[in-house]
């Protein structure tokens, strides 16, 4: 059994940048502790990645706050998180869920049984999207979300996402 940690979008813009929140800032140390519990080869991180034309995209029209534009400071992982993740696979994803991540884990699951634990930002958008995408691709894989290492856009939507995750048979701890 291989246990994999997924660190979702722990980027400056979501922590203390254009979409940052005090709740996101509060989970950084918890996420750092969680990263230290896993061997580096068992960790995969994602990075929300938009291009200069973000405001022209469907997402940009619905959320007109420029964030995580490739190459900008806000796109970078939080400095402490980046140091802890040095040498770890980082996948850039252009939308909420990563098809590339799902396919990577699917291929890995063909070789050995895997379990996934997820942490990061934002619970109610990218964490829930990736968890449900993984569950759809691999319905028998055990997926867990550590709620103490996640934050939503608001505390209310964080709690709503945790309910949704549990209803989709994703373990919430």
PDB file of C-alpha atoms in Angstrom:
ATOM      1  CA  UNK A   1       0.000   0.000   0.000  1.00  0.00           C
ATOM      2  CA  UNK A   2       1.391   3.373  -1.030  1.00  0.00           C
ATOM      3  CA  UNK A   3       0.144   6.476   0.782  1.00  0.00           C
ATOM      4  CA  UNK A   4       0.267   9.632  -1.315  1.00  0.00           C
ATOM      5  CA  UNK A   5      -0.130  13.205  -0.111  1.00  0.00           C
ATOM      6  CA  UNK A   6      -1.663  15.723  -2.494  1.00  0.00           C
ATOM      7  CA  UNK A   7      -0.896  19.344  -1.653  1.00  0.00           C
ATOM      8  CA  UNK A   8      -3.408  21.448  -3.540  1.00  0.00           C
ATOM      9  CA  UNK A   9      -2.639  25.039  -4.593  1.00  0.00           C
ATOM     10  CA  UNK A  10      -0.721  26.324  -1.558  1.00  0.00           C
ATOM     11  CA  UNK A  11       0.130  29.474  -3.507  1.00  0.00           C
ATOM     12  CA  UNK A  12       0.756  33.027  -2.402  1.00  0.00           C
ATOM     13  CA  UNK A  13      -2.359  34.425  -4.093  1.00  0.00           C
ATOM     14  CA  UNK A  14      -4.562  32.038  -2.086  1.00  0.00           C
ATOM     15  CA  UNK A  15      -2.716  32.581   1.192  1.00  0.00           C
ATOM     16  CA  UNK A  16      -1.824  36.270   1.419  1.00  0.00           C
ATOM     17  CA  UNK A  17      -2.280  37.574  -2.113  1.00  0.00           C
ATOM     18  CA  UNK A  18      -5.222  38.656  -4.236  1.00  0.00           C
ATOM     19  CA  UNK A  19      -7.528  35.895  -2.903  1.00  0.00           C
ATOM     20  CA  UNK A  20      -5.828  35.332   0.449  1.00  0.00           C
ATOM     21  CA  UNK A  21      -7.719  34.795   3.685  1.00  0.00           C
ATOM     22  CA  UNK A  22      -6.833  34.600   7.354  1.00  0.00           C
ATOM     23  CA  UNK A  23      -8.112  30.998   7.331  1.00  0.00           C
ATOM     24  CA  UNK A  24      -5.645  30.100   4.569  1.00  0.00           C
ATOM     25  CA  UNK A  25      -2.819  31.745   6.487  1.00  0.00           C
ATOM     26  CA  UNK A  26      -3.723  29.717   9.571  1.00  0.00           C
ATOM     27  CA  UNK A  27      -3.318  26.320   7.849  1.00  0.00           C
ATOM     28  CA  UNK A  28       0.226  26.853   6.524  1.00  0.00           C
ATOM     29  CA  UNK A  29       1.945  25.360   9.595  1.00  0.00           C
ATOM     30  CA  UNK A  30      -0.468  22.416   9.641  1.00  0.00           C
ATOM     31  CA  UNK A  31       0.287  21.723   5.968  1.00  0.00           C
ATOM     32  CA  UNK A  32       4.030  21.961   6.671  1.00  0.00           C
ATOM     33  CA  UNK A  33       3.649  19.391   9.447  1.00  0.00           C
ATOM     34  CA  UNK A  34       1.669  17.102   7.145  1.00  0.00           C
ATOM     35  CA  UNK A  35       4.320  17.361   4.408  1.00  0.00           C
ATOM     36  CA  UNK A  36       6.980  16.309   6.934  1.00  0.00           C
ATOM     37  CA  UNK A  37       5.075  13.061   7.568  1.00  0.00           C
ATOM     38  CA  UNK A  38       5.490  11.805   3.991  1.00  0.00           C
ATOM     39  CA  UNK A  39       8.516  10.768   1.952  1.00  0.00           C
ATOM     40  CA  UNK A  40       9.067  13.287  -0.852  1.00  0.00           C
ATOM     41  CA  UNK A  41       8.525  10.625  -3.519  1.00  0.00           C
ATOM     42  CA  UNK A  42       4.993  10.130  -2.136  1.00  0.00           C
ATOM     43  CA  UNK A  43       3.953  13.780  -2.447  1.00  0.00           C
ATOM     44  CA  UNK A  44       2.429  15.544  -5.432  1.00  0.00           C
ATOM     45  CA  UNK A  45       1.588  19.241  -5.398  1.00  0.00           C
ATOM     46  CA  UNK A  46      -0.593  21.253  -7.719  1.00  0.00           C
ATOM     47  CA  UNK A  47      -0.390  24.866  -8.707  1.00  0.00           C
ATOM     48  CA  UNK A  48      -3.384  26.813 -10.041  1.00  0.00           C
ATOM     49  CA  UNK A  49      -2.069  28.278 -13.288  1.00  0.00           C
ATOM     50  CA  UNK A  50      -3.650  30.976 -15.398  1.00  0.00           C
ATOM     51  CA  UNK A  51      -2.364  32.943 -18.353  1.00  0.00           C
ATOM     52  CA  UNK A  52      -2.381  36.692 -19.020  1.00  0.00           C
ATOM     53  CA  UNK A  53      -5.827  36.413 -20.643  1.00  0.00           C
ATOM     54  CA  UNK A  54      -7.409  35.139 -17.396  1.00  0.00           C
ATOM     55  CA  UNK A  55     -10.161  37.795 -17.323  1.00  0.00           C
ATOM     56  CA  UNK A  56     -11.256  36.684 -20.807  1.00  0.00           C
ATOM     57  CA  UNK A  57     -11.771  33.058 -19.725  1.00  0.00           C
ATOM     58  CA  UNK A  58     -15.009  31.618 -18.356  1.00  0.00           C
ATOM     59  CA  UNK A  59     -13.468  31.412 -14.890  1.00  0.00           C
ATOM     60  CA  UNK A  60     -12.198  34.992 -15.150  1.00  0.00           C
ATOM     61  CA  UNK A  61     -15.639  36.244 -16.131  1.00  0.00           C
ATOM     62  CA  UNK A  62     -17.190  34.465 -13.133  1.00  0.00           C
ATOM     63  CA  UNK A  63     -14.381  35.321 -10.709  1.00  0.00           C
ATOM     64  CA  UNK A  64     -12.928  38.607 -11.984  1.00  0.00           C
ATOM     65  CA  UNK A  65      -9.968  38.674  -9.593  1.00  0.00           C
ATOM     66  CA  UNK A  66      -6.653  38.130 -11.353  1.00  0.00           C
ATOM     67  CA  UNK A  67      -4.722  35.423  -9.522  1.00  0.00           C
ATOM     68  CA  UNK A  68      -2.107  32.725 -10.055  1.00  0.00           C
ATOM     69  CA  UNK A  69      -0.947  34.052 -13.420  1.00  0.00           C
ATOM     70  CA  UNK A  70       1.996  31.948 -14.580  1.00  0.00           C
ATOM     71  CA  UNK A  71       5.323  33.468 -13.596  1.00  0.00           C
ATOM     72  CA  UNK A  72       3.950  36.044 -11.141  1.00  0.00           C
ATOM     73  CA  UNK A  73       4.782  36.170  -7.448  1.00  0.00           C
ATOM     74  CA  UNK A  74       1.212  35.174  -6.559  1.00  0.00           C
ATOM     75  CA  UNK A  75       1.490  32.047  -8.734  1.00  0.00           C
ATOM     76  CA  UNK A  76       4.440  30.808  -6.704  1.00  0.00           C
ATOM     77  CA  UNK A  77       3.960  28.372  -3.867  1.00  0.00           C
ATOM     78  CA  UNK A  78       4.207  29.959  -0.436  1.00  0.00           C
ATOM     79  CA  UNK A  79       7.932  30.206   0.326  1.00  0.00           C
ATOM     80  CA  UNK A  80       7.806  27.879   3.361  1.00  0.00           C
ATOM     81  CA  UNK A  81       5.691  25.358   1.465  1.00  0.00           C
ATOM     82  CA  UNK A  82       8.019  25.537  -1.564  1.00  0.00           C
ATOM     83  CA  UNK A  83      11.031  24.805   0.658  1.00  0.00           C
ATOM     84  CA  UNK A  84       9.264  21.820   2.223  1.00  0.00           C
ATOM     85  CA  UNK A  85       8.257  20.553  -1.233  1.00  0.00           C
ATOM     86  CA  UNK A  86      11.695  20.912  -2.820  1.00  0.00           C
ATOM     87  CA  UNK A  87      12.188  17.986  -5.202  1.00  0.00           C
ATOM     88  CA  UNK A  88       8.476  17.072  -5.228  1.00  0.00           C
ATOM     89  CA  UNK A  89       6.425  16.735  -8.430  1.00  0.00           C
ATOM     90  CA  UNK A  90       4.416  19.915  -9.040  1.00  0.00           C
ATOM     91  CA  UNK A  91       1.634  19.877 -11.611  1.00  0.00           C
ATOM     92  CA  UNK A  92       0.340  23.110 -13.101  1.00  0.00           C
ATOM     93  CA  UNK A  93      -3.407  22.953 -13.646  1.00  0.00           C
ATOM     94  CA  UNK A  94      -5.392  25.429 -15.760  1.00  0.00           C
ATOM     95  CA  UNK A  95      -8.673  24.800 -13.966  1.00  0.00           C
ATOM     96  CA  UNK A  96     -10.127  23.610 -10.669  1.00  0.00           C
ATOM     97  CA  UNK A  97      -9.554  19.875 -11.132  1.00  0.00           C
ATOM     98  CA  UNK A  98      -6.511  18.299 -12.731  1.00  0.00           C
ATOM     99  CA  UNK A  99      -7.167  15.601 -15.319  1.00  0.00           C
ATOM    100  CA  UNK A 100      -3.376  15.150 -15.476  1.00  0.00           C
ATOM    101  CA  UNK A 101      -3.272  14.399 -11.739  1.00  0.00           C
ATOM    102  CA  UNK A 102      -6.120  11.894 -12.019  1.00  0.00           C
ATOM    103  CA  UNK A 103      -4.410  10.113 -14.915  1.00  0.00           C
ATOM    104  CA  UNK A 104      -1.048  10.068 -13.119  1.00  0.00           C
ATOM    105  CA  UNK A 105      -2.581   8.468 -10.025  1.00  0.00           C
ATOM    106  CA  UNK A 106      -4.642   6.073 -12.144  1.00  0.00           C
ATOM    107  CA  UNK A 107      -1.476   4.842 -13.869  1.00  0.00           C
ATOM    108  CA  UNK A 108       0.275   4.523 -10.495  1.00  0.00           C
ATOM    109  CA  UNK A 109      -2.657   2.548  -9.090  1.00  0.00           C
ATOM    110  CA  UNK A 110      -2.174  -0.073 -11.818  1.00  0.00           C
ATOM    111  CA  UNK A 111       1.206  -0.975 -10.286  1.00  0.00           C
ATOM    112  CA  UNK A 112       0.233  -0.943  -6.615  1.00  0.00           C
ATOM    113  CA  UNK A 113      -2.669  -0.104  -4.360  1.00  0.00           C
ATOM    114  CA  UNK A 114      -2.627   3.537  -3.328  1.00  0.00           C
ATOM    115  CA  UNK A 115      -4.421   5.713  -0.809  1.00  0.00           C
ATOM    116  CA  UNK A 116      -4.537   9.475  -1.083  1.00  0.00           C
ATOM    117  CA  UNK A 117      -4.632  12.179   1.571  1.00  0.00           C
ATOM    118  CA  UNK A 118      -5.420  15.709   0.432  1.00  0.00           C
ATOM    119  CA  UNK A 119      -4.621  19.091   1.962  1.00  0.00           C
ATOM    120  CA  UNK A 120      -4.630  22.650   0.649  1.00  0.00           C
ATOM    121  CA  UNK A 121      -6.684  25.407  -0.895  1.00  0.00           C
ATOM    122  CA  UNK A 122      -9.459  26.073  -1.485  1.00  0.00           C
ATOM    123  CA  UNK A 123     -11.562  23.328   0.104  1.00  0.00           C
ATOM    124  CA  UNK A 124     -14.707  24.458  -1.687  1.00  0.00           C
ATOM    125  CA  UNK A 125     -13.216  24.800  -5.157  1.00  0.00           C
ATOM    126  CA  UNK A 126      -9.988  22.985  -6.035  1.00  0.00           C
ATOM    127  CA  UNK A 127      -9.770  20.462  -3.192  1.00  0.00           C
ATOM    128  CA  UNK A 128     -13.336  19.236  -3.690  1.00  0.00           C
ATOM    129  CA  UNK A 129     -12.970  19.269  -7.504  1.00  0.00           C
ATOM    130  CA  UNK A 130      -9.828  17.137  -7.430  1.00  0.00           C
ATOM    131  CA  UNK A 131     -11.202  14.752  -4.800  1.00  0.00           C
ATOM    132  CA  UNK A 132     -14.367  14.091  -6.801  1.00  0.00           C
ATOM    133  CA  UNK A 133     -12.412  13.784 -10.047  1.00  0.00           C
ATOM    134  CA  UNK A 134     -10.176  11.156  -8.412  1.00  0.00           C
ATOM    135  CA  UNK A 135     -13.195   9.332  -6.955  1.00  0.00           C
ATOM    136  CA  UNK A 136     -14.838   9.258 -10.393  1.00  0.00           C
ATOM    137  CA  UNK A 137     -11.671   7.894 -12.033  1.00  0.00           C
ATOM    138  CA  UNK A 138     -10.866   5.415  -9.233  1.00  0.00           C
ATOM    139  CA  UNK A 139     -14.035   4.685  -7.232  1.00  0.00           C
ATOM    140  CA  UNK A 140     -12.361   2.045  -5.046  1.00  0.00           C
ATOM    141  CA  UNK A 141      -9.364   4.159  -4.060  1.00  0.00           C
ATOM    142  CA  UNK A 142      -9.457   5.448  -0.496  1.00  0.00           C
ATOM    143  CA  UNK A 143      -9.347   9.251  -0.474  1.00  0.00           C
ATOM    144  CA  UNK A 144      -9.091  11.314   2.703  1.00  0.00           C
ATOM    145  CA  UNK A 145      -9.199  15.083   3.153  1.00  0.00           C
ATOM    146  CA  UNK A 146      -7.630  16.508   6.310  1.00  0.00           C
ATOM    147  CA  UNK A 147     -10.002  19.359   7.110  1.00  0.00           C
ATOM    148  CA  UNK A 148      -7.532  20.940   9.539  1.00  0.00           C
ATOM    149  CA  UNK A 149      -5.094  21.402   6.636  1.00  0.00           C
ATOM    150  CA  UNK A 150      -7.633  22.995   4.301  1.00  0.00           C
ATOM    151  CA  UNK A 151      -9.399  26.333   4.090  1.00  0.00           C
ATOM    152  CA  UNK A 152     -12.238  27.500   1.919  1.00  0.00           C
ATOM    153  CA  UNK A 153     -13.115  30.824   0.401  1.00  0.00           C
ATOM    154  CA  UNK A 154     -15.190  31.362   3.557  1.00  0.00           C
ATOM    155  CA  UNK A 155     -15.601  29.242   6.700  1.00  0.00           C
ATOM    156  CA  UNK A 156     -19.175  28.484   5.610  1.00  0.00           C
ATOM    157  CA  UNK A 157     -18.216  27.229   2.158  1.00  0.00           C
ATOM    158  CA  UNK A 158     -15.340  25.228   3.701  1.00  0.00           C
ATOM    159  CA  UNK A 159     -17.894  23.405   5.906  1.00  0.00           C
ATOM    160  CA  UNK A 160     -20.257  22.920   2.944  1.00  0.00           C
ATOM    161  CA  UNK A 161     -17.437  21.361   0.899  1.00  0.00           C
ATOM    162  CA  UNK A 162     -16.599  18.970   3.742  1.00  0.00           C
ATOM    163  CA  UNK A 163     -20.237  17.834   3.794  1.00  0.00           C
ATOM    164  CA  UNK A 164     -20.151  17.336   0.022  1.00  0.00           C
ATOM    165  CA  UNK A 165     -16.913  15.347   0.271  1.00  0.00           C
ATOM    166  CA  UNK A 166     -18.363  13.079   2.957  1.00  0.00           C
ATOM    167  CA  UNK A 167     -21.523  12.536   0.894  1.00  0.00           C
ATOM    168  CA  UNK A 168     -19.300  11.414  -2.007  1.00  0.00           C
ATOM    169  CA  UNK A 169     -17.662   8.778   0.229  1.00  0.00           C
ATOM    170  CA  UNK A 170     -14.442  10.701   0.677  1.00  0.00           C
ATOM    171  CA  UNK A 171     -13.180  10.439   4.243  1.00  0.00           C
ATOM    172  CA  UNK A 172     -13.029  13.768   6.052  1.00  0.00           C
ATOM    173  CA  UNK A 173     -10.904  13.993   9.157  1.00  0.00           C
TER     174      UNK A 173
END
